[in-house]
Amino acid sequence: MTKKLMLAVAALLFSMLFSNVSAQDNAKSRKIPSVDLKGLDGGKVNTSTFSNNGKPMVISFWATWCKPCIEELNAISENYIDWQKETGVKVIAISIDDAKTSARVGTFVNGKGWTYEIYGDPNGDFKRAMNVNNPPHAFLINGNGEIVWQHVGFAEGNEKELYEMIKAVAAGKPLPESK
Amino acid sequence: MKTKNIKRSFALAVAIAISTLGSMAQTLGGGSIHGNFEANGQYYMPASKYYADSVPNEKMLGAGFANFIYANDNFSAGFRYETYMNSLLGFPQGYSNNSGIPYRFITYKNEGLEVTAGNFYEQFGSGLIYRTYEERGLGYDNAMEGLRIKYSPVNGVYFKGIIGKERLYFNAIYTIPGLVRGFDGEVNLNEAISSWAEHKTKIIIGGSFVSKYQTSNDPFHVLPVNVGASAGRLNIIRGNLNLSGEYAYKINDPSASNGYIYKDGQALLVNANYSKKGFGITLSAERVDNMDFRADRNAKQIDQMINFLPVLAKQHTYALAAFYPYASQANGEMGVQAELFYIFKPNTFLGGKYGTNIDVNYSQTQSIDRQQINSSTAVGKENTKGYTSNFFKIGKEVYFHDINMEVTKKVSKTFKFVATYMNIICNRDITVAPGDGTVNAQVAVLEMFFKVTDKKTIRTEMQHLSTMQDQKNWAMGLIEYTIAPHLYVAALDLYNYGNPDKNYQLHYPNLSAGFTKNANRFAIGYGKQRAGIFCVGGLCRQVPASNGITLSITSSF
């Protein structure tokens, strides 16, 4: 009887080990956490609904008071039409402006001529869920909605590296090593 | 036989325990653990006596935190470990020489219901009566500990309820006197009413109520133990036009901040925006009267604040432009702000080849009208209703004024610049300390970017501040060299050349370098830091003068 039980325990242990292996495989893919954001039209949008029909997405955290963030979004904006044509990428810009400056986000975006999808995260809920320390912080999402790459800060020329990553994701290739 | 039975039942228990664990691992299997980390350290060195810097006994101070979040579909849990060994000079002293896990939570979502147990941050409307949030750089963190429930019974209808206490550094929750309860409801008419879905006009209405409870055994005042505040808000959007407003009212709430007066409080915030591609205009107005709302009526500085009163002024980032910042005055202020964005299109006279961006911003904040409640009672007298105030009358005292213009211009593929001019009037009797006087300053900044190659850029800043008050004129120069995507080195000097006392015509040089790889960032700096006010989001703290080496690491995974 004891032997049978021991066998059962062994089998369970084995199955647990096995399930852990598959769990680890799953753990490698990090999905976008589910948080409610505010659209420019006032409506709530849940981040788990972000999708781009299997094509890559960039989620960029920014604020109207963050100079490098604006540099980054300007640099992408200059190339956005070409990038969209070549890879189908979609850029989603998350403003972490709070009530002090959130009212100017819409006018600011239009004033810059940006054509990104814009959402507000006025109390930093999405920022916290995505483990963002400081903006700018950009995430690259693959066609399955998994976060595959991230980068903090911006310096002129960083957009080139980002685009290399986007191209790799769009083509389903492994990400190039950051040079 | 008996032993055999025990053995058997033990083995059975183990089997059940393991199988439970096994199935748990499977449920937990789809999730992932992620986090972020930040650490800051400074080694302090003495400078000459004129710098008035101080070296702490420890000589080296370091503080940091790490967040860990486990997320799996509708479930998430996490915590933040913080350590201050010791906190950097100028940081709120409440953190010093302490470590712990002041933030931990479990959240799950199910069919429109979301429950959070533990610590959380939340905001009702624009925050006029309730906002808990964090500004780690300032040491501001009033995270709630308790329960939060969010529920959306039907499309477009949202409810939130909260109960708990606010964080006070590392103080144990049972020692914190103030209890906070709140409720918020919001209806998005276009989502809630199906026939309105395609309506051109979008309407969102909301309302909230927050109450704090604190016992009282004060022999000098008869204090309300329950203080309630309510707010209503409306947002109307039609095409390019966006109108929003929120009004808040609070019953009498005698506190250390308002000098123990029994007046009620109110706040009004309105915004109007119009924008289309290449053009935007924003108008805002705010009136705040006796709206300092804290979970502990005796709390001071930035402790135990329940609400958030936004500052109507542009948040400047250039060093000299941010020299005289404004902080919102919860006890009373009236402010307006107007901002205009415009793009001169490419291939026009003013637009040049690449277009020209213009941003003009104006803001002005003054005192509110305050009249004696009767001829024998001084304004703000303790134990009275304090004062009366005409809602529409603007007070005579100027607290803050800022008019600024920024031009951003890409001249060629390798050169662009940002030119800024501003005039600031800052009433430092209000924002810093009585007796500091009002400063009227003109600031000019020219920032230039030179692209050396695709990945190498030189950025320079030339800044000048001229004023007849305070320490008079300052100049600043900065040069930064970046090699994208990993490296930067920068050198700057801040120079108080206009100081009337020659001994105090000081230089504040700084050298810094940083390395970034993906989501990891290391920065090291060496130099002098001027005493000043460091502000984020309208909250400020005094930073003392210092000299030394700073090190900063941030990371996300």
PDB file of C-alpha atoms in Angstrom, chain B residues 299-419:
ATOM      1  CA  ALA B 299       0.023  66.923   9.505  1.00  0.00           C
ATOM      2  CA  LYS B 300       2.441  69.360   7.904  1.00  0.00           C
ATOM      3  CA  GLN B 301       4.483  69.743   4.734  1.00  0.00           C
ATOM      4  CA  ILE B 302       3.627  66.939   2.304  1.00  0.00           C
ATOM      5  CA  ASP B 303       2.292  64.445   4.856  1.00  0.00           C
ATOM      6  CA  GLN B 304      -1.120  62.744   4.760  1.00  0.00           C
ATOM      7  CA  MET B 305      -2.607  64.777   1.916  1.00  0.00           C
ATOM      8  CA  ILE B 306      -5.871  63.346   0.602  1.00  0.00           C
ATOM      9  CA  ASN B 307      -6.446  65.605  -2.379  1.00  0.00           C
ATOM     10  CA  PHE B 308      -4.429  67.063  -5.216  1.00  0.00           C
ATOM     11  CA  LEU B 309      -4.693  70.649  -6.399  1.00  0.00           C
ATOM     12  CA  PRO B 310      -3.032  71.045  -9.775  1.00  0.00           C
ATOM     13  CA  VAL B 311      -0.848  74.063 -10.431  1.00  0.00           C
ATOM     14  CA  LEU B 312      -1.857  76.073 -13.469  1.00  0.00           C
ATOM     15  CA  ALA B 313       1.608  76.791 -14.786  1.00  0.00           C
ATOM     16  CA  LYS B 314       3.869  75.216 -17.339  1.00  0.00           C
ATOM     17  CA  GLN B 315       6.343  72.785 -15.858  1.00  0.00           C
ATOM     18  CA  HIS B 316       9.753  74.002 -17.023  1.00  0.00           C
ATOM     19  CA  THR B 317      12.685  71.669 -17.354  1.00  0.00           C
ATOM     20  CA  TYR B 318      15.603  73.966 -18.273  1.00  0.00           C
ATOM     21  CA  ALA B 319      17.602  74.653 -15.114  1.00  0.00           C
ATOM     22  CA  LEU B 320      17.229  78.436 -15.109  1.00  0.00           C
ATOM     23  CA  ALA B 321      13.618  78.337 -16.306  1.00  0.00           C
ATOM     24  CA  ALA B 322      12.812  76.132 -13.304  1.00  0.00           C
ATOM     25  CA  PHE B 323      14.698  78.413 -10.916  1.00  0.00           C
ATOM     26  CA  TYR B 324      11.619  80.032  -9.408  1.00  0.00           C
ATOM     27  CA  PRO B 325       8.893  77.391  -9.493  1.00  0.00           C
ATOM     28  CA  TYR B 326       5.386  77.723  -8.160  1.00  0.00           C
ATOM     29  CA  ALA B 327       3.696  75.337  -5.743  1.00  0.00           C
ATOM     30  CA  SER B 328      -0.088  75.218  -5.396  1.00  0.00           C
ATOM     31  CA  GLN B 329      -1.523  77.046  -2.393  1.00  0.00           C
ATOM     32  CA  ALA B 330      -4.237  74.864  -0.919  1.00  0.00           C
ATOM     33  CA  ASN B 331      -5.452  77.597   1.425  1.00  0.00           C
ATOM     34  CA  GLY B 332      -6.418  79.900  -1.409  1.00  0.00           C
ATOM     35  CA  GLU B 333      -5.480  80.889  -4.939  1.00  0.00           C
ATOM     36  CA  MET B 334      -7.082  81.879  -8.223  1.00  0.00           C
ATOM     37  CA  GLY B 335      -5.281  81.150 -11.433  1.00  0.00           C
ATOM     38  CA  VAL B 336      -5.648  81.159 -15.194  1.00  0.00           C
ATOM     39  CA  GLN B 337      -3.561  79.588 -17.901  1.00  0.00           C
ATOM     40  CA  ALA B 338      -3.645  79.893 -21.673  1.00  0.00           C
ATOM     41  CA  GLU B 339      -1.488  78.015 -24.116  1.00  0.00           C
ATOM     42  CA  LEU B 340      -1.219  78.041 -27.871  1.00  0.00           C
ATOM     43  CA  PHE B 341       0.569  75.562 -30.121  1.00  0.00           C
ATOM     44  CA  TYR B 342       1.073  76.194 -33.785  1.00  0.00           C
ATOM     45  CA  ILE B 343       3.064  74.669 -36.626  1.00  0.00           C
ATOM     46  CA  PHE B 344       4.171  76.843 -39.523  1.00  0.00           C
ATOM     47  CA  LYS B 345       3.966  74.337 -42.353  1.00  0.00           C
ATOM     48  CA  PRO B 346       7.045  73.181 -44.251  1.00  0.00           C
ATOM     49  CA  ASN B 347       7.944  75.101 -47.395  1.00  0.00           C
ATOM     50  CA  THR B 348       6.439  78.371 -46.212  1.00  0.00           C
ATOM     51  CA  PHE B 349       8.273  81.599 -45.328  1.00  0.00           C
ATOM     52  CA  LEU B 350       8.187  80.999 -41.550  1.00  0.00           C
ATOM     53  CA  GLY B 351       8.141  77.225 -41.806  1.00  0.00           C
ATOM     54  CA  GLY B 352      11.301  76.794 -43.861  1.00  0.00           C
ATOM     55  CA  LYS B 353      12.085  73.356 -45.204  1.00  0.00           C
ATOM     56  CA  TYR B 354      10.950  71.338 -42.186  1.00  0.00           C
ATOM     57  CA  GLY B 355       8.300  73.507 -40.519  1.00  0.00           C
ATOM     58  CA  THR B 356       8.509  75.545 -37.318  1.00  0.00           C
ATOM     59  CA  ASN B 357       6.783  74.767 -34.019  1.00  0.00           C
ATOM     60  CA  ILE B 358       5.622  77.527 -31.693  1.00  0.00           C
ATOM     61  CA  ASP B 359       4.337  77.196 -28.143  1.00  0.00           C
ATOM     62  CA  VAL B 360       3.142  80.293 -26.283  1.00  0.00           C
ATOM     63  CA  ASN B 361       2.114  79.899 -22.661  1.00  0.00           C
ATOM     64  CA  TYR B 362       0.694  82.356 -20.170  1.00  0.00           C
ATOM     65  CA  SER B 363      -0.221  81.756 -16.571  1.00  0.00           C
ATOM     66  CA  GLN B 364      -1.124  83.998 -13.673  1.00  0.00           C
ATOM     67  CA  THR B 365      -2.089  83.036 -10.129  1.00  0.00           C
ATOM     68  CA  GLN B 366      -3.242  85.470  -7.474  1.00  0.00           C
ATOM     69  CA  SER B 367      -4.657  85.399  -3.979  1.00  0.00           C
ATOM     70  CA  ILE B 368      -8.379  84.999  -3.312  1.00  0.00           C
ATOM     71  CA  ASP B 369     -10.522  87.747  -1.864  1.00  0.00           C
ATOM     72  CA  ARG B 370     -10.626  87.530   1.957  1.00  0.00           C
ATOM     73  CA  GLN B 371     -12.878  89.737   4.105  1.00  0.00           C
ATOM     74  CA  GLN B 372     -13.358  89.854   7.863  1.00  0.00           C
ATOM     75  CA  ILE B 373     -16.373  87.915   9.107  1.00  0.00           C
ATOM     76  CA  ASN B 374     -17.176  90.911  11.317  1.00  0.00           C
ATOM     77  CA  SER B 375     -15.454  94.151  12.246  1.00  0.00           C
ATOM     78  CA  SER B 376     -13.971  92.814  15.479  1.00  0.00           C
ATOM     79  CA  THR B 377     -12.472  89.587  14.097  1.00  0.00           C
ATOM     80  CA  ALA B 378      -9.215  89.525  12.159  1.00  0.00           C
ATOM     81  CA  VAL B 379      -9.050  87.533   8.906  1.00  0.00           C
ATOM     82  CA  GLY B 380      -8.067  83.931   9.590  1.00  0.00           C
ATOM     83  CA  LYS B 381      -8.542  84.151  13.363  1.00  0.00           C
ATOM     84  CA  GLU B 382      -8.378  80.744  15.046  1.00  0.00           C
ATOM     85  CA  ASN B 383     -11.642  79.225  16.302  1.00  0.00           C
ATOM     86  CA  THR B 384     -13.777  81.429  14.020  1.00  0.00           C
ATOM     87  CA  LYS B 385     -15.143  80.973  10.514  1.00  0.00           C
ATOM     88  CA  GLY B 386     -11.904  82.628   9.408  1.00  0.00           C
ATOM     89  CA  TYR B 387     -13.025  84.918   6.591  1.00  0.00           C
ATOM     90  CA  THR B 388     -15.584  85.383   3.876  1.00  0.00           C
ATOM     91  CA  SER B 389     -14.647  85.342   0.234  1.00  0.00           C
ATOM     92  CA  ASN B 390     -16.392  86.580  -2.876  1.00  0.00           C
ATOM     93  CA  PHE B 391     -16.204  83.632  -5.275  1.00  0.00           C
ATOM     94  CA  PHE B 392     -15.664  85.737  -8.391  1.00  0.00           C
ATOM     95  CA  LYS B 393     -13.375  88.385  -6.939  1.00  0.00           C
ATOM     96  CA  ILE B 394      -9.661  87.975  -7.572  1.00  0.00           C
ATOM     97  CA  GLY B 395      -7.337  88.847  -4.690  1.00  0.00           C
ATOM     98  CA  LYS B 396      -4.825  91.649  -5.148  1.00  0.00           C
ATOM     99  CA  GLU B 397      -1.670  89.743  -4.284  1.00  0.00           C
ATOM    100  CA  VAL B 398       0.188  88.197  -7.240  1.00  0.00           C
ATOM    101  CA  TYR B 399       1.531  84.747  -6.379  1.00  0.00           C
ATOM    102  CA  PHE B 400       2.927  83.727  -9.729  1.00  0.00           C
ATOM    103  CA  HIS B 401       3.106  84.943 -13.303  1.00  0.00           C
ATOM    104  CA  ASP B 402       4.776  83.288 -16.262  1.00  0.00           C
ATOM    105  CA  ILE B 403       4.635  84.226 -19.897  1.00  0.00           C
ATOM    106  CA  ASN B 404       6.857  82.224 -22.166  1.00  0.00           C
ATOM    107  CA  MET B 405       7.386  81.418 -25.808  1.00  0.00           C
ATOM    108  CA  GLU B 406       9.227  78.479 -27.290  1.00  0.00           C
ATOM    109  CA  VAL B 407      10.241  78.073 -30.914  1.00  0.00           C
ATOM    110  CA  THR B 408      11.414  74.674 -32.159  1.00  0.00           C
ATOM    111  CA  LYS B 409      13.042  74.664 -35.546  1.00  0.00           C
ATOM    112  CA  LYS B 410      14.738  72.017 -37.600  1.00  0.00           C
ATOM    113  CA  VAL B 411      17.045  73.939 -39.909  1.00  0.00           C
ATOM    114  CA  SER B 412      18.728  71.104 -41.759  1.00  0.00           C
ATOM    115  CA  LYS B 413      19.232  67.366 -41.510  1.00  0.00           C
ATOM    116  CA  THR B 414      22.054  67.953 -39.068  1.00  0.00           C
ATOM    117  CA  PHE B 415      20.986  71.028 -37.112  1.00  0.00           C
ATOM    118  CA  LYS B 416      17.976  72.042 -35.049  1.00  0.00           C
ATOM    119  CA  PHE B 417      17.341  74.385 -32.155  1.00  0.00           C
ATOM    120  CA  VAL B 418      14.825  75.292 -29.459  1.00  0.00           C
ATOM    121  CA  ALA B 419      14.705  78.948 -28.416  1.00  0.00           C
TER     122      ALA B 419
END
